[in-house]
Amino acid sequence: MKNKLAIVVPAYNEEKVLKQTIKVLTQLIRDLQPKQIASDSFILFVDDGSTDQTWNFIKTASLQNPMIRGLKLARNFGHQYALWAGLMEVRSQVDFSISIDTDLQDDPTVIPQMINDYEEKGWQIVYGVRNNRDNDRWLKRTTANLFYKVMNLIGTHIVPNHADFRLMSRKALDLLALYPERQLFLRGLIPQLGLKTGKVTYKRQTRKAGQSKYTVPKMLNLAWNGITLFSNALLRVPTLLGILTFLLGCVLGGIQMLNMHHVSWNLILFLIVSSTILISLGIIAEYLGKIFNEIKGRPRYLIEERTIRHD
Ligand code: UDP
Ligand code: MG
């Protein structure tokens, strides 16, 4: 029996490109059946609270073609949440999923390669990684590179140049579902699952129609979530500043006491008092970080496999 696939596609105000996407993806599924995937494989569009004709298009398409399914969120929750909703919806029904954006910027022609890697090599997660950023505007390219540098610096493992175009096996989806946190940054979460993973590279296209739904505030919010949800490094800033302020106070105090140069005692006192406040804040921040980690409720361990029980 062939493995059953669900392609999960979040869509927010995508009426301009949706018809073309439906055509391309249904053709892709038809080409893959029945040799590579099960005949009841399907495409799930998640309408993330669109205000245009997106949902109507999805509904009409689903009536005409049983391969198309739709899920309408009650309002605009954001890409990460729409994607999560889609993945959790299909999890119990399929052997594996592939998530892709509606605008066809991620190249669907590498999907057969992804499936091949999942089936032949046993990869549980296959990341779609873009091989260049030629199609990005300067601002997006620069901020993206800066983001990957910062993430590396604070020690968070994410796959560079990978957005949310990826294959996940049922096992990977089941492990992902064990993460109960509310605020999502899937690109940070999924590498934490472990499992056998791999990459396929592709050339990211320009948007086929419509405009980017990732406004600058939405993009910054995503990056900020990535940084703050996966590292408590920023909470150490007050401690660091406190230590520096204290050292500066000591040096200036020494200079004054040794009569090397006149330094105001007011300044020295100010630095010492500031440093105690900053270090105290830093201590509170350490506990806050621990509380934050606890509250996320991430699983302590993940089981990949068990041997068969004989009892
Ligand atoms: N999207 C969504 N909710 C949002 C914003 C975007 O579901 O609030 C979807 C959008 O329809 C698309 C995907 O997320 O399928 C990526 O968005 P977009 O292509 O606009 O982002 P970009 O490629 O410009 O970063
Ligand atoms: Mg896009």
Tab-separated table of C-alpha atoms and ligand atoms in Angstrom:
chain	number	residue	atom	x	y	z
A	1	MET	CA	0.000	0.000	0.000
A	2	LYS	CA	1.236	3.437	-0.898
A	3	ASN	CA	1.640	6.157	1.713
A	4	LYS	CA	-1.131	8.707	2.043
A	5	LEU	CA	-0.131	12.344	1.633
A	6	ALA	CA	-1.795	15.592	2.639
A	7	ILE	CA	-0.448	18.825	1.215
A	8	VAL	CA	-1.200	21.582	3.718
A	9	VAL	CA	-1.518	25.091	2.300
A	10	PRO	CA	-2.189	28.152	4.490
A	11	ALA	CA	-3.929	30.897	2.542
A	12	TYR	CA	-4.683	34.461	3.524
A	13	ASN	CA	-6.369	36.682	0.945
A	14	GLU	CA	-4.954	34.644	-1.916
A	15	GLU	CA	-7.829	34.915	-4.443
A	16	LYS	CA	-5.443	36.112	-7.157
A	17	VAL	CA	-3.247	33.021	-7.108
A	18	LEU	CA	-5.470	30.318	-5.610
A	19	LYS	CA	-6.948	28.950	-8.849
A	20	GLN	CA	-3.520	28.461	-10.345
A	21	THR	CA	-2.249	26.834	-7.141
A	22	ILE	CA	-5.193	24.433	-7.060
A	23	LYS	CA	-4.470	23.497	-10.667
A	24	VAL	CA	-0.747	22.954	-10.132
A	25	LEU	CA	-1.128	20.961	-6.902
A	26	THR	CA	-3.982	18.743	-8.097
A	27	GLN	CA	-2.014	17.938	-11.241
A	28	LEU	CA	0.995	17.115	-9.073
A	29	ILE	CA	-1.044	14.698	-6.926
A	30	ARG	CA	-2.483	13.084	-10.069
A	31	ASP	CA	1.020	12.588	-11.455
A	32	LEU	CA	2.198	11.012	-8.218
A	33	GLN	CA	-0.744	8.572	-8.024
A	34	PRO	CA	-0.764	5.662	-7.867
A	35	LYS	CA	2.949	4.951	-8.130
A	36	GLN	CA	4.316	7.154	-5.360
A	37	ILE	CA	1.350	8.007	-3.114
A	38	ALA	CA	-2.034	6.571	-2.090
A	39	SER	CA	-5.018	7.398	-4.253
A	40	ASP	CA	-6.888	9.065	-1.376
A	41	SER	CA	-4.129	11.634	-0.832
A	42	PHE	CA	-5.469	15.169	-0.628
A	43	ILE	CA	-4.754	18.889	-0.410
A	44	LEU	CA	-5.943	20.846	2.619
A	45	PHE	CA	-6.256	24.603	2.232
A	46	VAL	CA	-6.391	26.496	5.505
A	47	ASP	CA	-8.117	29.827	5.051
A	48	ASP	CA	-6.564	32.071	7.680
A	49	GLY	CA	-9.511	34.464	8.041
A	50	SER	CA	-9.374	35.864	4.509
A	51	THR	CA	-11.585	38.828	3.677
A	52	ASP	CA	-11.603	38.210	-0.092
A	53	GLN	CA	-12.949	35.319	-2.192
A	54	THR	CA	-10.357	32.780	-0.936
A	55	TRP	CA	-12.810	30.667	1.084
A	56	ASN	CA	-15.436	30.671	-1.680
A	57	PHE	CA	-12.842	29.423	-4.153
A	58	ILE	CA	-11.741	26.678	-1.763
A	59	LYS	CA	-15.354	25.605	-1.101
A	60	THR	CA	-16.256	25.519	-4.776
A	61	ALA	CA	-13.101	23.571	-5.638
A	62	SER	CA	-13.821	21.050	-2.864
A	63	LEU	CA	-17.291	20.403	-4.306
A	64	GLN	CA	-15.885	19.759	-7.742
A	65	ASN	CA	-12.854	17.771	-6.710
A	66	PRO	CA	-12.747	15.334	-3.764
A	67	MET	CA	-8.979	15.782	-3.616
A	68	ILE	CA	-9.464	19.322	-2.284
A	69	ARG	CA	-10.419	20.012	1.322
A	70	GLY	CA	-10.777	23.262	3.213
A	71	LEU	CA	-10.512	24.492	6.767
A	72	LYS	CA	-11.634	28.022	7.579
A	73	LEU	CA	-10.219	29.709	10.662
A	74	ALA	CA	-12.573	32.087	12.451
A	75	ARG	CA	-10.232	35.060	11.943
A	76	ASN	CA	-6.727	35.855	10.841
A	77	PHE	CA	-4.435	34.054	13.282
A	78	GLY	CA	-1.226	34.308	11.275
A	79	HIS	CA	0.682	31.943	9.029
A	80	GLN	CA	2.270	29.842	11.803
A	81	TYR	CA	-1.086	29.203	13.464
A	82	ALA	CA	-2.853	28.427	10.198
A	83	LEU	CA	-0.111	25.963	9.372
A	84	TRP	CA	-0.297	24.362	12.811
A	85	ALA	CA	-4.083	24.047	12.463
A	86	GLY	CA	-3.651	22.315	9.106
A	87	LEU	CA	-0.946	19.942	10.287
A	88	MET	CA	-2.899	18.942	13.386
A	89	GLU	CA	-6.051	18.468	11.296
A	90	VAL	CA	-4.398	16.006	8.906
A	91	ARG	CA	-2.129	14.283	11.435
A	92	SER	CA	-4.368	11.339	12.261
A	93	GLN	CA	-5.454	10.793	8.641
A	94	VAL	CA	-2.193	10.525	6.725
A	95	ASP	CA	1.210	8.863	6.577
A	96	PHE	CA	2.980	12.119	5.809
A	97	SER	CA	2.351	15.789	5.074
A	98	ILE	CA	3.950	18.480	2.973
A	99	SER	CA	3.430	22.135	3.824
A	100	ILE	CA	3.731	24.759	1.119
A	101	ASP	CA	2.692	28.414	0.634
A	102	THR	CA	-0.202	29.313	-1.659
A	103	ASP	CA	1.828	31.656	-3.846
A	104	LEU	CA	3.908	28.805	-5.378
A	105	GLN	CA	7.167	30.538	-4.451
A	106	ASP	CA	8.331	27.193	-3.097
A	107	ASP	CA	8.959	25.027	-6.113
A	108	PRO	CA	6.385	22.183	-6.187
A	109	THR	CA	8.501	20.289	-8.714
A	110	VAL	CA	10.859	19.179	-5.906
A	111	ILE	CA	7.983	17.479	-4.072
A	112	PRO	CA	8.559	14.116	-5.849
A	113	GLN	CA	12.191	14.304	-4.683
A	114	MET	CA	11.035	14.960	-1.096
A	115	ILE	CA	8.700	11.975	-1.264
A	116	ASN	CA	11.439	9.830	-2.675
A	117	ASP	CA	13.749	10.754	0.212
A	118	TYR	CA	11.000	9.958	2.708
A	119	GLU	CA	10.194	6.611	1.123
A	120	GLU	CA	13.614	5.406	0.002
A	121	LYS	CA	15.952	6.955	2.577
A	122	GLY	CA	13.512	6.880	5.488
A	123	TRP	CA	13.824	10.594	6.213
A	124	GLN	CA	11.121	11.653	8.672
A	125	ILE	CA	11.501	15.353	7.980
A	126	VAL	CA	12.627	16.783	4.643
A	127	TYR	CA	13.381	20.510	4.649
A	128	GLY	CA	12.959	22.527	1.482
A	129	VAL	CA	15.975	24.836	1.399
A	130	ARG	CA	16.240	27.656	-1.109
A	131	ASN	CA	19.569	27.880	-2.875
A	132	ASN	CA	19.652	31.641	-3.370
A	133	ARG	CA	17.963	34.872	-2.426
A	134	ASP	CA	18.164	36.548	-5.843
A	135	ASN	CA	14.411	36.992	-5.939
A	136	ASP	CA	14.276	38.795	-2.591
A	137	ARG	CA	14.278	42.517	-2.178
A	138	TRP	CA	17.395	44.010	-0.537
A	139	LEU	CA	15.625	44.630	2.780
A	140	LYS	CA	14.302	41.084	3.063
A	141	ARG	CA	17.643	39.556	2.075
A	142	THR	CA	19.617	41.638	4.592
A	143	THR	CA	17.200	41.171	7.482
A	144	ALA	CA	16.978	37.424	6.788
A	145	ASN	CA	20.769	37.056	6.882
A	146	LEU	CA	20.964	39.113	10.069
A	147	PHE	CA	18.266	36.926	11.627
A	148	TYR	CA	20.167	33.707	10.910
A	149	LYS	CA	23.339	35.264	12.381
A	150	VAL	CA	21.523	36.284	15.574
A	151	MET	CA	19.887	32.863	15.910
A	152	ASN	CA	23.284	31.212	15.565
A	153	LEU	CA	24.831	33.601	18.062
A	154	ILE	CA	22.259	32.787	20.732
A	155	GLY	CA	22.719	29.098	20.055
A	156	THR	CA	19.356	28.219	18.503
A	157	HIS	CA	19.475	25.607	15.819
A	158	ILE	CA	17.385	26.456	12.773
A	159	VAL	CA	17.878	25.383	9.181
A	160	PRO	CA	19.188	28.395	7.217
A	161	ASN	CA	17.168	29.463	4.164
A	162	HIS	CA	14.347	27.110	5.023
A	163	ALA	CA	10.890	28.604	5.503
A	164	ASP	CA	7.925	26.311	6.068
A	165	PHE	CA	8.162	24.202	2.924
A	166	ARG	CA	8.757	20.753	4.363
A	167	LEU	CA	7.737	17.147	4.450
A	168	MET	CA	6.873	15.617	7.815
A	169	SER	CA	6.079	11.987	8.491
A	170	ARG	CA	3.198	10.939	10.717
A	171	LYS	CA	5.738	10.208	13.452
A	172	ALA	CA	7.200	13.724	13.183
A	173	LEU	CA	3.682	15.218	13.308
A	174	ASP	CA	2.822	13.110	16.366
A	175	LEU	CA	5.953	14.301	18.166
A	176	LEU	CA	5.251	17.904	17.180
A	177	ALA	CA	1.774	17.591	18.697
A	178	LEU	CA	3.417	16.918	22.096
A	179	TYR	CA	4.540	20.552	22.250
A	180	PRO	CA	1.734	22.377	24.059
A	181	GLU	CA	3.092	25.917	23.712
A	182	ARG	CA	0.756	28.622	22.446
A	183	GLN	CA	3.208	30.913	20.690
A	184	LEU	CA	4.609	29.274	17.612
A	185	PHE	CA	7.795	29.460	15.645
A	186	LEU	CA	7.725	26.174	13.769
A	187	ARG	CA	11.157	26.583	12.212
A	188	GLY	CA	12.638	26.511	15.708
A	189	LEU	CA	10.427	23.743	17.042
A	190	ILE	CA	10.761	21.172	14.290
A	191	PRO	CA	14.569	20.756	14.424
A	192	GLN	CA	14.085	19.951	18.150
A	193	LEU	CA	12.214	16.786	17.232
A	194	GLY	CA	15.357	14.944	16.221
A	195	LEU	CA	14.532	11.993	13.913
A	196	LYS	CA	16.192	11.284	10.621
A	197	THR	CA	16.089	14.464	8.573
A	198	GLY	CA	17.412	15.768	5.282
A	199	LYS	CA	17.170	18.638	2.839
A	200	VAL	CA	16.276	19.221	-0.751
A	201	THR	CA	17.300	22.481	-2.390
A	202	TYR	CA	15.206	24.512	-4.781
A	203	LYS	CA	15.196	27.874	-6.472
A	204	ARG	CA	12.614	30.088	-4.844
A	205	GLN	CA	10.420	31.735	-7.444
A	206	THR	CA	8.802	35.132	-7.331
A	207	ARG	CA	5.182	35.204	-6.194
A	208	LYS	CA	2.914	33.960	-8.991
A	209	ALA	CA	0.188	36.544	-8.266
A	210	GLY	CA	-1.003	38.853	-5.492
A	211	GLN	CA	1.158	40.527	-2.902
A	212	SER	CA	3.170	39.308	0.062
A	213	LYS	CA	0.970	38.832	3.114
A	214	TYR	CA	3.957	39.103	5.388
A	215	THR	CA	3.925	42.802	6.179
A	216	VAL	CA	7.046	44.218	7.828
A	217	PRO	CA	5.458	44.135	11.341
A	218	LYS	CA	4.376	40.496	10.783
A	219	MET	CA	7.891	39.604	9.626
A	220	LEU	CA	9.540	41.346	12.587
A	221	ASN	CA	7.109	39.663	14.936
A	222	LEU	CA	8.015	36.256	13.526
A	223	ALA	CA	11.743	36.936	13.862
A	224	TRP	CA	11.284	38.282	17.391
A	225	ASN	CA	9.293	35.166	18.326
A	226	GLY	CA	12.089	33.042	16.903
A	227	ILE	CA	14.658	34.784	19.071
A	228	THR	CA	12.706	35.049	22.313
A	229	LEU	CA	10.928	31.674	22.280
A	230	PHE	CA	14.095	29.673	21.740
A	231	SER	CA	16.689	31.462	23.808
A	232	ASN	CA	16.798	33.197	27.172
A	233	ALA	CA	20.083	34.869	26.227
A	234	LEU	CA	18.495	38.331	26.194
A	235	LEU	CA	17.494	37.904	29.846
A	236	ARG	CA	21.207	37.935	30.693
A	237	VAL	CA	21.644	41.484	29.324
A	238	PRO	CA	20.899	43.234	32.672
A	239	THR	CA	23.459	41.044	34.479
A	240	LEU	CA	26.059	41.785	31.843
A	241	LEU	CA	25.374	45.521	31.990
A	242	GLY	CA	25.420	45.360	35.789
A	243	ILE	CA	28.857	43.706	35.830
A	244	LEU	CA	30.226	46.242	33.344
A	245	THR	CA	28.807	49.163	35.356
A	246	PHE	CA	30.243	47.725	38.567
A	247	LEU	CA	33.698	47.280	37.020
A	248	LEU	CA	33.603	50.829	35.673
A	249	GLY	CA	32.659	52.107	39.147
A	250	CYS	CA	35.573	50.151	40.699
A	251	VAL	CA	38.087	51.448	38.142
A	252	LEU	CA	36.976	55.071	38.594
A	253	GLY	CA	36.967	54.599	42.400
A	254	GLY	CA	40.525	53.253	42.231
A	255	ILE	CA	41.652	56.185	40.104
A	256	GLN	CA	40.132	58.639	42.597
A	257	MET	CA	41.610	56.889	45.639
A	258	LEU	CA	45.077	56.724	44.132
A	259	ASN	CA	44.776	60.433	43.306
A	260	MET	CA	45.610	59.749	39.667
A	261	HIS	CA	42.801	61.909	38.401
A	262	HIS	CA	39.857	63.665	39.982
A	263	VAL	CA	36.652	61.646	39.599
A	264	SER	CA	33.422	62.748	41.241
A	265	TRP	CA	32.368	60.479	44.120
A	266	ASN	CA	28.783	61.095	43.024
A	267	LEU	CA	29.515	59.400	39.719
A	268	ILE	CA	31.269	56.468	41.412
A	269	LEU	CA	28.389	56.025	43.847
A	270	PHE	CA	25.875	56.271	41.000
A	271	LEU	CA	27.676	53.516	39.073
A	272	ILE	CA	27.879	51.207	42.096
A	273	VAL	CA	24.189	51.700	42.965
A	274	SER	CA	23.137	51.225	39.305
A	275	SER	CA	25.147	48.033	39.060
A	276	THR	CA	23.475	46.533	42.142
A	277	ILE	CA	20.053	47.343	40.637
A	278	LEU	CA	21.018	45.838	37.278
A	279	ILE	CA	22.484	42.700	38.842
A	280	SER	CA	19.369	42.306	41.017
A	281	LEU	CA	17.231	42.577	37.886
A	282	GLY	CA	19.487	39.998	36.271
A	283	ILE	CA	18.898	37.584	39.156
A	284	ILE	CA	15.138	38.009	38.803
A	285	ALA	CA	15.534	37.486	35.041
A	286	GLU	CA	17.299	34.152	35.666
A	287	TYR	CA	14.248	32.900	37.576
A	288	LEU	CA	11.921	34.407	35.006
A	289	GLY	CA	13.768	32.422	32.339
A	290	LYS	CA	13.291	29.231	34.341
A	291	ILE	CA	9.574	29.978	34.754
A	292	PHE	CA	9.320	30.680	31.016
A	293	ASN	CA	10.918	27.337	30.205
A	294	GLU	CA	8.586	25.542	32.616
A	295	ILE	CA	5.506	27.290	31.318
A	296	LYS	CA	6.242	26.270	27.738
A	297	GLY	CA	5.731	22.717	28.934
A	298	ARG	CA	7.909	21.201	26.227
A	299	PRO	CA	8.327	17.436	26.465
A	300	ARG	CA	11.386	16.290	28.416
A	301	TYR	CA	12.049	13.476	25.954
A	302	LEU	CA	10.648	12.129	22.710
A	303	ILE	CA	10.362	8.439	21.867
A	304	GLU	CA	11.120	7.461	18.314
A	305	GLU	CA	10.493	3.715	18.469
A	306	ARG	CA	9.880	0.777	20.800
A	307	THR	CA	10.692	-2.875	20.374
A	308	ILE	CA	7.709	-5.212	20.141
A	309	ARG	CA	6.394	-6.423	23.503
A	310	HIS	CA	6.097	-10.169	23.867
A	311	ASP	CA	3.733	-10.318	26.871
B	1	UDP	N1	-0.362	33.603	5.306
B	1	UDP	C1	-1.324	33.220	6.228
B	1	UDP	N2	-1.666	34.115	7.206
B	1	UDP	C2	-1.097	35.357	7.314
B	1	UDP	C3	-0.068	35.704	6.386
B	1	UDP	C4	0.270	34.803	5.406
B	1	UDP	O1	-1.862	32.118	6.161
B	1	UDP	O2	-1.473	36.110	8.222
B	1	UDP	C5	0.015	32.642	4.243
B	1	UDP	C6	-0.013	33.204	2.836
B	1	UDP	O3	-1.294	33.095	2.256
B	1	UDP	C7	1.015	32.334	2.132
B	1	UDP	C8	2.027	32.035	3.251
B	1	UDP	O4	1.362	32.284	4.469
B	1	UDP	O5	0.469	31.116	1.686
B	1	UDP	C9	3.279	32.879	3.141
B	1	UDP	O6	2.936	34.240	3.012
B	1	UDP	P1	3.575	35.181	1.907
B	1	UDP	O7	3.809	34.423	0.651
B	1	UDP	O8	2.734	36.405	1.756
B	1	UDP	O9	4.964	35.553	2.605
B	1	UDP	P2	6.383	35.826	1.908
B	1	UDP	O10	6.630	34.695	0.958
B	1	UDP	O11	6.246	37.123	1.228
B	1	UDP	O12	7.331	35.840	3.056
B	2	MG	MG	5.397	34.030	-0.451
